[in-house]
mmCIF file of C-alpha atoms in Angstrom:
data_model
loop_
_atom_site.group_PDB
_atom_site.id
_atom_site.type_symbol
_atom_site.label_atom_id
_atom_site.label_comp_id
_atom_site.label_asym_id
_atom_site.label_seq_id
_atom_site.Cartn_x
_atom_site.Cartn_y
_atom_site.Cartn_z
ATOM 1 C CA UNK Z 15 -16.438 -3.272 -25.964
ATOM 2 C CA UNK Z 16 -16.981 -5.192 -22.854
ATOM 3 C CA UNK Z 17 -14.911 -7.856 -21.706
ATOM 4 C CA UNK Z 18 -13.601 -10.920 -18.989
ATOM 5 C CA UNK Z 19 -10.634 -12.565 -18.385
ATOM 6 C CA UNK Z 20 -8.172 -11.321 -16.104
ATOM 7 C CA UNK Z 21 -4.478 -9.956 -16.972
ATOM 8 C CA UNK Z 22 -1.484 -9.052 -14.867
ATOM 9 C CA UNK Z 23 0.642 -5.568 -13.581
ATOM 10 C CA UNK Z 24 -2.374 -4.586 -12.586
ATOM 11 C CA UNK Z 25 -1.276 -5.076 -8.937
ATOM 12 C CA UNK Z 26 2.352 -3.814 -9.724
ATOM 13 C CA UNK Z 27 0.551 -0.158 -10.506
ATOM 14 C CA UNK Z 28 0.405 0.058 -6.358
ATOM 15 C CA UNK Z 29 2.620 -2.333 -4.967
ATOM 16 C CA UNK Z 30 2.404 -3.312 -1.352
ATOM 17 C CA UNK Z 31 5.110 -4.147 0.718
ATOM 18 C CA UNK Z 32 6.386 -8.006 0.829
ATOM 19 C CA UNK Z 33 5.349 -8.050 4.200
ATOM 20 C CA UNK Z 34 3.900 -6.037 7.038
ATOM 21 C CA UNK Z 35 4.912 -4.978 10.087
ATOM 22 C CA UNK Z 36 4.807 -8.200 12.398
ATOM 23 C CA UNK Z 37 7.353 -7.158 15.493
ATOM 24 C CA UNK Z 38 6.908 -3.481 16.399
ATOM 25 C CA UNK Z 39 3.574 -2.871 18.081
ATOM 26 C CA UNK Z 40 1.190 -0.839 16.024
ATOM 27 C CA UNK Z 41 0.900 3.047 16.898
ATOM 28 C CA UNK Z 42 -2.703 4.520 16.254
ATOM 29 C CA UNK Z 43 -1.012 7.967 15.107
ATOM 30 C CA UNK Z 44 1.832 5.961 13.202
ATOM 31 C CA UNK Z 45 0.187 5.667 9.111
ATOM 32 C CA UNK Z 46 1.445 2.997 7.062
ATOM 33 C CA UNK Z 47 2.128 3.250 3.240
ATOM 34 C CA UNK Z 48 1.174 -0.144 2.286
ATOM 35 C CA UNK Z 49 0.824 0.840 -1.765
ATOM 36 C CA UNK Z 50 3.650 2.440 -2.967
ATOM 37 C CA UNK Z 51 5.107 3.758 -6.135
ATOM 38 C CA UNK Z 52 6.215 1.381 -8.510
ATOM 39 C CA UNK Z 53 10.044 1.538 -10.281
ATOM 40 C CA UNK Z 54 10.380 1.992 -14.178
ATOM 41 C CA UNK Z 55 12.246 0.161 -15.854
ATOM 42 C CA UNK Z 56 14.501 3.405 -16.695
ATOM 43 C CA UNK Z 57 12.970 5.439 -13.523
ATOM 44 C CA UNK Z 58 16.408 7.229 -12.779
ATOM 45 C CA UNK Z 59 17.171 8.405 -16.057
ATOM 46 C CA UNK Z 60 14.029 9.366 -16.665
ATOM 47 C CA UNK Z 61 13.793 11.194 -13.134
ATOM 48 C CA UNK Z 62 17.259 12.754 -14.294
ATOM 49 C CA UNK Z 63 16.351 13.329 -17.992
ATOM 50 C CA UNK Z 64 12.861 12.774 -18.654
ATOM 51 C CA UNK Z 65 12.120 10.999 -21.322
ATOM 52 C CA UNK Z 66 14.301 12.378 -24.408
ATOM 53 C CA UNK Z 67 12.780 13.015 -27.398
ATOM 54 C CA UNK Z 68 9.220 12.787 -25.359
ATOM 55 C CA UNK Z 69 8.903 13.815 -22.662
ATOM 56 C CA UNK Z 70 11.067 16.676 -20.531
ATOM 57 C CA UNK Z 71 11.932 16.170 -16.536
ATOM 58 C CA UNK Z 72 9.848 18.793 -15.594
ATOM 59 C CA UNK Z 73 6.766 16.975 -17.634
ATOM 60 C CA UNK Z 74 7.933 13.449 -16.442
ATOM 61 C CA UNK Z 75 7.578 14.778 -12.635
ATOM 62 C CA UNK Z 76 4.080 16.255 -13.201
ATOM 63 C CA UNK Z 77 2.875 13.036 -14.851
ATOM 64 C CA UNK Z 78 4.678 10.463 -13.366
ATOM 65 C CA UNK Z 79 6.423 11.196 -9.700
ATOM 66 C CA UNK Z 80 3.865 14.444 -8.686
ATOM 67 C CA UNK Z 81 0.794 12.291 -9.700
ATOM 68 C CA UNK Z 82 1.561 8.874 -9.166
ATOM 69 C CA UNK Z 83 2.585 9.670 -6.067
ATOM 70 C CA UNK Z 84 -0.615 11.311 -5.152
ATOM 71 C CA UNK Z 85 -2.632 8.460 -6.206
ATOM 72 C CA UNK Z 86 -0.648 6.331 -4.097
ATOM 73 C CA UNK Z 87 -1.166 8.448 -1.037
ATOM 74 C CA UNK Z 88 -4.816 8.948 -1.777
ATOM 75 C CA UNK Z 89 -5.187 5.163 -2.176
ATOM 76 C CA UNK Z 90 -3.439 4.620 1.162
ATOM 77 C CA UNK Z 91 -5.708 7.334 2.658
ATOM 78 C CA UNK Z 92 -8.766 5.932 1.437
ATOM 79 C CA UNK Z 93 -7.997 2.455 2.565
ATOM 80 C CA UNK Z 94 -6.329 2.844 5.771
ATOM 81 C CA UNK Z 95 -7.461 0.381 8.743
ATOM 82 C CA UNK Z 96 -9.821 -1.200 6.891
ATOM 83 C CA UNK Z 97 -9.676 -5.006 5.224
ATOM 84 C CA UNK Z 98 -8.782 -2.922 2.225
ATOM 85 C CA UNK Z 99 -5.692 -1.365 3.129
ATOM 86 C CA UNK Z 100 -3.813 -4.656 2.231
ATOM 87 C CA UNK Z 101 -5.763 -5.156 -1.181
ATOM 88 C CA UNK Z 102 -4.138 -5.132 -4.633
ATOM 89 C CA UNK Z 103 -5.158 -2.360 -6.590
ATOM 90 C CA UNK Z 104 -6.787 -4.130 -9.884
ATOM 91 C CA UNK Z 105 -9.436 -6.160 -6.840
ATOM 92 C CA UNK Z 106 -9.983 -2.935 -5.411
ATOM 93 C CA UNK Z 107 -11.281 -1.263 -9.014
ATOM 94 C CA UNK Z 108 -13.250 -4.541 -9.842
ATOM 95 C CA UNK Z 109 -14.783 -4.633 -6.043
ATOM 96 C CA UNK Z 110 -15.851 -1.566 -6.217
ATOM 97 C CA UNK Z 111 -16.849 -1.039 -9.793
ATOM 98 C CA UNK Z 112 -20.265 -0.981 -9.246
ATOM 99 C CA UNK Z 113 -20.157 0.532 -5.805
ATOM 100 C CA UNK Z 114 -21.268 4.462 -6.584
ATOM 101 C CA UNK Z 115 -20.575 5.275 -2.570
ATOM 102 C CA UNK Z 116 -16.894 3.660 -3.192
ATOM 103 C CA UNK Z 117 -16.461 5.764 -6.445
ATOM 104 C CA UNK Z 118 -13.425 7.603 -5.299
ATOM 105 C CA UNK Z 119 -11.831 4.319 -4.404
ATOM 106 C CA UNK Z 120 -12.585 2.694 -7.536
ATOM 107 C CA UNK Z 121 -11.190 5.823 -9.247
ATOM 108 C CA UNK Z 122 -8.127 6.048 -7.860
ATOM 109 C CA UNK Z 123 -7.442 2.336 -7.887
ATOM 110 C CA UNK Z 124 -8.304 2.121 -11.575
ATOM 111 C CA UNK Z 125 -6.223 5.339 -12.175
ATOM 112 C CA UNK Z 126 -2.981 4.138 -10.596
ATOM 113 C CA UNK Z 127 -3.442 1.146 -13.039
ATOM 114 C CA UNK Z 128 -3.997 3.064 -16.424
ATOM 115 C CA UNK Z 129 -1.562 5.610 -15.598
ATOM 116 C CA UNK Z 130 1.303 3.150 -14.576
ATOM 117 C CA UNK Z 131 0.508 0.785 -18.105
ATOM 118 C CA UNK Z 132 1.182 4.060 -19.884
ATOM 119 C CA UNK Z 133 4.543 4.627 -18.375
ATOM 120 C CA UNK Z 134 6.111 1.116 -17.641
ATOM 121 C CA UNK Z 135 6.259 0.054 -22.054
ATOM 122 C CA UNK Z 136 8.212 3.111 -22.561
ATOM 123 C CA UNK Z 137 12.426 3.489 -23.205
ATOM 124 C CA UNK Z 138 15.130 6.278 -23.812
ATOM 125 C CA UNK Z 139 16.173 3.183 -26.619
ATOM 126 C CA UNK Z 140 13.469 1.582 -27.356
ATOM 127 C CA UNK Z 141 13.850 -1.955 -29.196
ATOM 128 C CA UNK Z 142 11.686 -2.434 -33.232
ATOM 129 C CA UNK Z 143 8.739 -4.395 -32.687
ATOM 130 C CA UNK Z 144 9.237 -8.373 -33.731
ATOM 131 C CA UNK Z 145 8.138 -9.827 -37.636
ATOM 132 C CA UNK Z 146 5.833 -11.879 -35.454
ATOM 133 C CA UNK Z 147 3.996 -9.137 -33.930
ATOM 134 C CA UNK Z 148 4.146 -6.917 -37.224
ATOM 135 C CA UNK Z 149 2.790 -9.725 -38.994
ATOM 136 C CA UNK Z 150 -0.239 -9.751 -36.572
ATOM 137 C CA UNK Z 151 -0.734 -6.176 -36.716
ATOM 138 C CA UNK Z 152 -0.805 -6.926 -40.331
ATOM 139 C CA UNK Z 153 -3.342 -9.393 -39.667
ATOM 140 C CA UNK Z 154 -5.630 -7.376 -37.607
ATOM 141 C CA UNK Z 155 -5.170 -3.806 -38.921
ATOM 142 C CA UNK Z 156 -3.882 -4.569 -42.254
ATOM 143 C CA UNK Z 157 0.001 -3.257 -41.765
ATOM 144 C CA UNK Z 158 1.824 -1.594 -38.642
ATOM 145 C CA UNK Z 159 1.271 1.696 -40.566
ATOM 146 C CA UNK Z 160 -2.278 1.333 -40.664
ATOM 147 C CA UNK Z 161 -2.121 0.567 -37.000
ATOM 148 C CA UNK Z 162 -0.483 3.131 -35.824
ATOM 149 C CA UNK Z 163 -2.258 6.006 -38.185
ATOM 150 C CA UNK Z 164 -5.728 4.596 -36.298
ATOM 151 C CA UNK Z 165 -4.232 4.180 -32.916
ATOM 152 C CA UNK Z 166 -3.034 7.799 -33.414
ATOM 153 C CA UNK Z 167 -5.873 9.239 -34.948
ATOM 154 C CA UNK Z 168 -8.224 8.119 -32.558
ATOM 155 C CA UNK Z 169 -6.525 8.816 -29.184
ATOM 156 C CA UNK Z 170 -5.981 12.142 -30.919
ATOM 157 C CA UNK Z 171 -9.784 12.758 -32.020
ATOM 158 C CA UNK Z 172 -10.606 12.190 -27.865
ATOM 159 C CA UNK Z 173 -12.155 15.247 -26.625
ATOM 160 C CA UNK Z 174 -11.128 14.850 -22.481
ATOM 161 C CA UNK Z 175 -9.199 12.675 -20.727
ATOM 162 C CA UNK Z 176 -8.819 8.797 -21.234
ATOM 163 C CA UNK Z 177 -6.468 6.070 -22.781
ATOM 164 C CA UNK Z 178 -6.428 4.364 -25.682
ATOM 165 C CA UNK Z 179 -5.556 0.642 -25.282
ATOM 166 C CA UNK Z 180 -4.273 -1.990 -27.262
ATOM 167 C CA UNK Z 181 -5.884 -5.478 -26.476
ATOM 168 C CA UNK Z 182 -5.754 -8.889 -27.586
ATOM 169 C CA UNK Z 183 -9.024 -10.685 -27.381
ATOM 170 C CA UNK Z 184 -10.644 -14.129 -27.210
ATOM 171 C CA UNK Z 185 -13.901 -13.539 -28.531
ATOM 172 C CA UNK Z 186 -17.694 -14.185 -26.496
ATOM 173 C CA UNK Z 187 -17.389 -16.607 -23.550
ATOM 174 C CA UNK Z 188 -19.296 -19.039 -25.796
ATOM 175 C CA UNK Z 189 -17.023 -19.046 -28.763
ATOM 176 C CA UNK Z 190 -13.508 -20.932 -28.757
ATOM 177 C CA UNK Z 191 -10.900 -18.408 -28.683
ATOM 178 C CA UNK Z 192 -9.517 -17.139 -31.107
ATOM 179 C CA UNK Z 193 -6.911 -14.131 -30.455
ATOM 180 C CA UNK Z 194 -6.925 -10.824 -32.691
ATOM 181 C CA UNK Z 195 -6.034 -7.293 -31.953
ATOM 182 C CA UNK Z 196 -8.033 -4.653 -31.295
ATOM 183 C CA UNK Z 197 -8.256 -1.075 -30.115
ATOM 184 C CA UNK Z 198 -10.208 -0.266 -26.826
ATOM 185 C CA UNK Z 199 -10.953 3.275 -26.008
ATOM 186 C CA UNK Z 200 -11.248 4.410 -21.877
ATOM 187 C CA UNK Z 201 -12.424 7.405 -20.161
ATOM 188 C CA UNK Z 202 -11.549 9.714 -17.077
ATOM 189 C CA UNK Z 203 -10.517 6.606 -15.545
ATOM 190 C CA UNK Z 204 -12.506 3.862 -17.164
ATOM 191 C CA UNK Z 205 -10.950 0.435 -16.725
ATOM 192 C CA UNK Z 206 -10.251 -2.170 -19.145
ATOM 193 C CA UNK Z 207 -10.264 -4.525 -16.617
ATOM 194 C CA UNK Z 208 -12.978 -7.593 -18.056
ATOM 195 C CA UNK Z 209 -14.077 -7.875 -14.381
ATOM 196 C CA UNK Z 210 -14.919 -4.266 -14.140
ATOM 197 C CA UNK Z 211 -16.708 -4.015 -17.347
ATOM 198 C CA UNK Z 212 -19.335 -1.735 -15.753
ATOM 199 C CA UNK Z 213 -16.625 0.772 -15.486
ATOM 200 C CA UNK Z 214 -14.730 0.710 -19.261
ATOM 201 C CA UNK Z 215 -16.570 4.311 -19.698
ATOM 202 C CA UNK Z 216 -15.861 3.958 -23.433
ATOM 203 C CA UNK Z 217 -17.754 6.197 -24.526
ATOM 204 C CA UNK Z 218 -17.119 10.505 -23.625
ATOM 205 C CA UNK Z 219 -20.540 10.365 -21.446
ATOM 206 C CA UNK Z 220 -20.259 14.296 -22.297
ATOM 207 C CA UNK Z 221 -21.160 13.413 -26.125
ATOM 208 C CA UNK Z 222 -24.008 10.626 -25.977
ATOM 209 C CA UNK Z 223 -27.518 10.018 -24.250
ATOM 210 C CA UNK Z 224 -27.530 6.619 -22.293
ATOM 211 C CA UNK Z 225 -31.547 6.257 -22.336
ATOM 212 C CA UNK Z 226 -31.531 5.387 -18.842
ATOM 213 C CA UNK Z 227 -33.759 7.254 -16.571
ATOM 214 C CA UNK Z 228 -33.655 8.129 -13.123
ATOM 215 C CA UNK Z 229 -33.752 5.202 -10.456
ATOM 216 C CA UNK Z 230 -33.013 2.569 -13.701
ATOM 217 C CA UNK Z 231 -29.893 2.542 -13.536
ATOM 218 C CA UNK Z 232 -29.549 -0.752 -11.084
ATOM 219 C CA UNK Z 233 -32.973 -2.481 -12.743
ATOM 220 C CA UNK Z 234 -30.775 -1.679 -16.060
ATOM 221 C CA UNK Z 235 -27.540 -3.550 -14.655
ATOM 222 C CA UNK Z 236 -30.071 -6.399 -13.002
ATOM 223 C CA UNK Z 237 -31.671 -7.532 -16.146
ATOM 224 C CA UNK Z 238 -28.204 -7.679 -18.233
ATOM 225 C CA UNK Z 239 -26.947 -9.816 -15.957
ATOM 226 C CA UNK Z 240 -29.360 -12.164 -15.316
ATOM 227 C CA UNK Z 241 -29.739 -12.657 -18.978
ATOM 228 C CA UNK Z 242 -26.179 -13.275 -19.305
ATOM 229 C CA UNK Z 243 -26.290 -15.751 -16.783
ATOM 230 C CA UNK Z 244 -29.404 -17.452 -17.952
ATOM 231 C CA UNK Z 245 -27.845 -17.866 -21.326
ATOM 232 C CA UNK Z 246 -24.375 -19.320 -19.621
ATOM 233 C CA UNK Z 247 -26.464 -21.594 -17.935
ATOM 234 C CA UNK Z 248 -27.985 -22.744 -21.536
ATOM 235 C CA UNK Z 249 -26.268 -26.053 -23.143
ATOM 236 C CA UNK Z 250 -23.582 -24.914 -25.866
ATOM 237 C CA UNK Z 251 -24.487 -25.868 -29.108
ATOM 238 C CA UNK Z 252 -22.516 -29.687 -29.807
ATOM 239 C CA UNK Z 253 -22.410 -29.947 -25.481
ATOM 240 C CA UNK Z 254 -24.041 -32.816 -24.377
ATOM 241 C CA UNK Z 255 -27.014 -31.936 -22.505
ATOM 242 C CA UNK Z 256 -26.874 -34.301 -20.093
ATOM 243 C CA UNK Z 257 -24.133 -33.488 -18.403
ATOM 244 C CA UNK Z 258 -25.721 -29.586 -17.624
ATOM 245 C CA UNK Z 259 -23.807 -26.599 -18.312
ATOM 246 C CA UNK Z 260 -19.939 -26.697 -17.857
ATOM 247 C CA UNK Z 261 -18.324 -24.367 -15.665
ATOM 248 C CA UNK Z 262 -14.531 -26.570 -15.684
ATOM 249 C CA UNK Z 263 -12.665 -24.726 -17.721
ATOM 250 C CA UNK Z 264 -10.572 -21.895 -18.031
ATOM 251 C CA UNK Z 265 -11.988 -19.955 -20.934
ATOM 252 C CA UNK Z 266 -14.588 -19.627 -23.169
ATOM 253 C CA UNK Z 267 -18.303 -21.066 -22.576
ATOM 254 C CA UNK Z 268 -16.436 -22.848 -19.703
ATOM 255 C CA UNK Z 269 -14.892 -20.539 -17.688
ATOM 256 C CA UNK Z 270 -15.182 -19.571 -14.066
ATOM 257 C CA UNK Z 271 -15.743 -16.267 -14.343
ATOM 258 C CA UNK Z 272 -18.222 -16.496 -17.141
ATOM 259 C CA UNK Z 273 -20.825 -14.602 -14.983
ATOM 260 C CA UNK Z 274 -18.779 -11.674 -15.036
ATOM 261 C CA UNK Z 275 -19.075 -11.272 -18.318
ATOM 262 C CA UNK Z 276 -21.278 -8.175 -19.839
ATOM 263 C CA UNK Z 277 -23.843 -9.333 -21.915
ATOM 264 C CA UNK Z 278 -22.522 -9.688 -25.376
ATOM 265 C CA UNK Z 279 -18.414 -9.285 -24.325
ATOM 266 C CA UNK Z 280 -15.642 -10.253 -25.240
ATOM 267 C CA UNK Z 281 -12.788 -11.844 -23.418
ATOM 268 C CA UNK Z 282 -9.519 -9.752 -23.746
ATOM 269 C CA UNK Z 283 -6.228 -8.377 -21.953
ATOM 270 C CA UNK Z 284 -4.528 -5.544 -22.339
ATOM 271 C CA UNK Z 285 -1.393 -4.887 -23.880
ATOM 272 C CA UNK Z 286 -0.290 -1.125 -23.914
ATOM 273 C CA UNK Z 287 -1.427 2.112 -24.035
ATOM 274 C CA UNK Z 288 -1.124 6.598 -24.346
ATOM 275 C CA UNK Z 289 -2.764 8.518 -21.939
ATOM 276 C CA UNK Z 290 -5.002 12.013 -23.402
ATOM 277 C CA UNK Z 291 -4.761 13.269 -20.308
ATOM 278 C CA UNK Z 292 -3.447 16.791 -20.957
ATOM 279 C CA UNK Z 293 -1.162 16.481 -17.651
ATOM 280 C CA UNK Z 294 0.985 14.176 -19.601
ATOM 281 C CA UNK Z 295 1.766 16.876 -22.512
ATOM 282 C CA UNK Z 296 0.740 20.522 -21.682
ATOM 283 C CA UNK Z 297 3.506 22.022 -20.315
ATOM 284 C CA UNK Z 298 5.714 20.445 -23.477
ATOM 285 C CA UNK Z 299 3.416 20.876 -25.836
ATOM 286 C CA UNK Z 300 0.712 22.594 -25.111
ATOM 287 C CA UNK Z 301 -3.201 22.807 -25.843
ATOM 288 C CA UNK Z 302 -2.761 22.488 -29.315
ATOM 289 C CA UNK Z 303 0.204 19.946 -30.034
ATOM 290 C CA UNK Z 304 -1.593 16.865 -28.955
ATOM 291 C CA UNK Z 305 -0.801 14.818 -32.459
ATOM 292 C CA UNK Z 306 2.700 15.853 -31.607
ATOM 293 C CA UNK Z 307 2.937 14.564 -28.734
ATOM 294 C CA UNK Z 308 1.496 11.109 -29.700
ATOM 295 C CA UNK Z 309 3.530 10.719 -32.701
ATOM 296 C CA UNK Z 310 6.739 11.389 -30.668
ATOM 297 C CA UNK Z 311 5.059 8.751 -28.064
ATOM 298 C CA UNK Z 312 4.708 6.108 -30.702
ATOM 299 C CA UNK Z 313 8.565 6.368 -31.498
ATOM 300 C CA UNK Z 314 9.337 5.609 -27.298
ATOM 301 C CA UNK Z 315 7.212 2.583 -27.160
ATOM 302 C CA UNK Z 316 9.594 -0.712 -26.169
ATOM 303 C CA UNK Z 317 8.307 -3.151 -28.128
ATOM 304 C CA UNK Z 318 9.456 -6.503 -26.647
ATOM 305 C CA UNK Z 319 7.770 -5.459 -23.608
ATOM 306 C CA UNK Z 320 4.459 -5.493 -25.845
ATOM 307 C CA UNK Z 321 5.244 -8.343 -27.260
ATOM 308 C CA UNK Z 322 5.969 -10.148 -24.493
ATOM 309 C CA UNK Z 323 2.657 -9.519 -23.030
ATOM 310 C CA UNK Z 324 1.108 -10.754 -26.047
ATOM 311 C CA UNK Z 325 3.152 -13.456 -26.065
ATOM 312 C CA UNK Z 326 1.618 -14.314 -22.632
ATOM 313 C CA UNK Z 327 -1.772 -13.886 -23.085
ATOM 314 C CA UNK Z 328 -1.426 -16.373 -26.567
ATOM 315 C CA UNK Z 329 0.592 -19.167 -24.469
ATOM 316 C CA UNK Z 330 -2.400 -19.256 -21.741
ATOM 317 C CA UNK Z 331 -5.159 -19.708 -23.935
ATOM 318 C CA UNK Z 332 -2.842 -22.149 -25.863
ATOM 319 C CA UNK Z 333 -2.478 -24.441 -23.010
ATOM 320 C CA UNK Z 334 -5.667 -23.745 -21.498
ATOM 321 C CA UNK Z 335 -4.422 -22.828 -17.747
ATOM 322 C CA UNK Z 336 -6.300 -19.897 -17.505
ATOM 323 C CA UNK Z 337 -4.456 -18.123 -15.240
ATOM 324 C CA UNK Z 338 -4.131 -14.435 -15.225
ATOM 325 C CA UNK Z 339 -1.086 -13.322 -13.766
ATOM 326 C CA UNK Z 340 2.014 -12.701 -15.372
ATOM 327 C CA UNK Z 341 4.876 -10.172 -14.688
ATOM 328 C CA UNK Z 342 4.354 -9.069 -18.379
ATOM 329 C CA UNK Z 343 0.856 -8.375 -18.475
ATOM 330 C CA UNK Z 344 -1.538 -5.401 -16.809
ATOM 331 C CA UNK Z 345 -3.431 -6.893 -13.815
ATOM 332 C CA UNK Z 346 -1.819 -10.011 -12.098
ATOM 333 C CA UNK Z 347 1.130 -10.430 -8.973
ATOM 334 C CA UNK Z 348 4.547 -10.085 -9.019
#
């Protein structure tokens, strides 16, 4: 699935600093940290505890502190004295999705992202999803159950490392939208970012044959695009042609980022997500306990934290503003 709008804790997964240093006179050999490590919700206890009935403290360090902390550092590292050393995270991923000599950067950007969403909608007590948002999973998968025993069996049926996401979506940027759930698979560190569709990696490039040879890649990219932008620039059916193509709105056929759409994609944010990567389960479960480990995931998920991303993401298309921050979202400020 490819995608577009914007979403929101996306900058949260490597927050900077409120401000930088504006009195003490810069040192060459003195290095900043202006991304740092995010707080969980529950990012004592689970320092103390790890995550009971999940997750043990010596698993919740390798996962979370141990490699959080290293993408932080590598993300300071790799951006250090340059315009991109102040950057959010989520514009660093989309900037440099389609930059192969920037491919570490996007990596690590997009990493720090997909590993924090995994982390921040879990809870030592975690609250029973809503009637509203069990009704739409009834809507969308057919029951909760039926939800969880695909969300469960696919993340489990991934051969390598990646994330499983659920998403809301709008539909094709020249449809109204219309919001339903879906499931949006990730690899290595694939983003679900829309803007970064280039980069979802949904697919285990181990397993399939892109058809692309040698030195097509970028005459590949090329003529997607400019077909998606040609048709963009096309009258919607019922516009009136006089008036040329709209570019006014928010979403849809009108919105402003319409060109970043992949040909064929779908609007969407996302909501939640488990990691496969086996550093977040092998020392507690091992090589061969992965359906464990995501069942006993499933029962640690917060769900009014979902919710209130989805939530969100409904009220904005609602009232048409567009924007795509929100503290309870994946990509925006805080």
């Amino acid at each position: 699935m490819s995608a577009t709008p914007t979403s929101s804790i996306w900058r949260q997964a490597c927050r900077r600093p409120l401000c930088k240093d504006a009195i003490a006179p810069r040192r060459t050999a003195q290095r900043r940290s202006l991304h740092r490590v995010p707080l969980l919700d529950h990012d004592q206890q689970f320092k103390s505890n790890g995550i009971p009935g999940f997750m043990s403290r010596d698993q919740f360090d390798t996962a979370w502190v141990d490699y959080q902390g290293y993408l932080v550092k590598r993300l300071n590292q790799l951006t250090q004295g340059t315009k991109d050393e102040s950057a959010y995270a989520s514009d660093l991923a989309v900037a440099n999705a389609r930059r192969a000599d920037r491919a570490s950067l996007f990596n690590v950007a997009s990493m720090a992202h997909n590993n924090h969403s995994f982390f921040k909608n879990l809870s030592p007590d975690p609250k029973p999803m809503s009637t509203d948002f069990s009704d739409a999973l009834t809507t969308d998968f057919s029951s909760p159950e039926s939800f969880k025993a695909t969300l469960l069996a696919r993340a489990n049926a991934m051969f390598g490392p990646g994330f499983v996401w659920l998403v809301i979506t709008f539909g094709t940027p020249t449809e109204q939208p219309h919001p339903t759930l879906k499931l949006l698979t990730t690899y290595i560190a694939g983003s679900p970012d829309p803007r970064a569709h280039w980069r979802h990696q949904p697919v285990d490039m181990n397993t399939v044959t892109t058809n692309i040879t040698k030195g097509d890649h970028e005459q590949t990219y090329a003529t997607r695009l400019a077909a998606a932008i040609a048709a963009q620039n096309q009258p919607p059916k019922g516009d009136n042609p006089a008036v040329g193509p709209m570019n006014a709105g928010s979403f849809g056929r009108h919105a402003k980022d319409a060109s970043l759409t992949a040909p064929g994609g779908q609007n969407l944010d996302p909501l939640m997500c488990v990691s496969t990567w086996e550093h977040c389960y092998i020392k507690d479960y091992g090589p061969a306990r992965k359906r464990e480990y995501l069942e006993n995931w499933y029962q640690k998920i917060d769900w009014p934290k979902v919710q209130a991303a989805w939530n969100y993401s409904k009220s904005r298309i609602a009232t048409a503003t567009g924007k795509p921050s929100s503290p309870d979202i994946s990509y925006g400020r805080r």
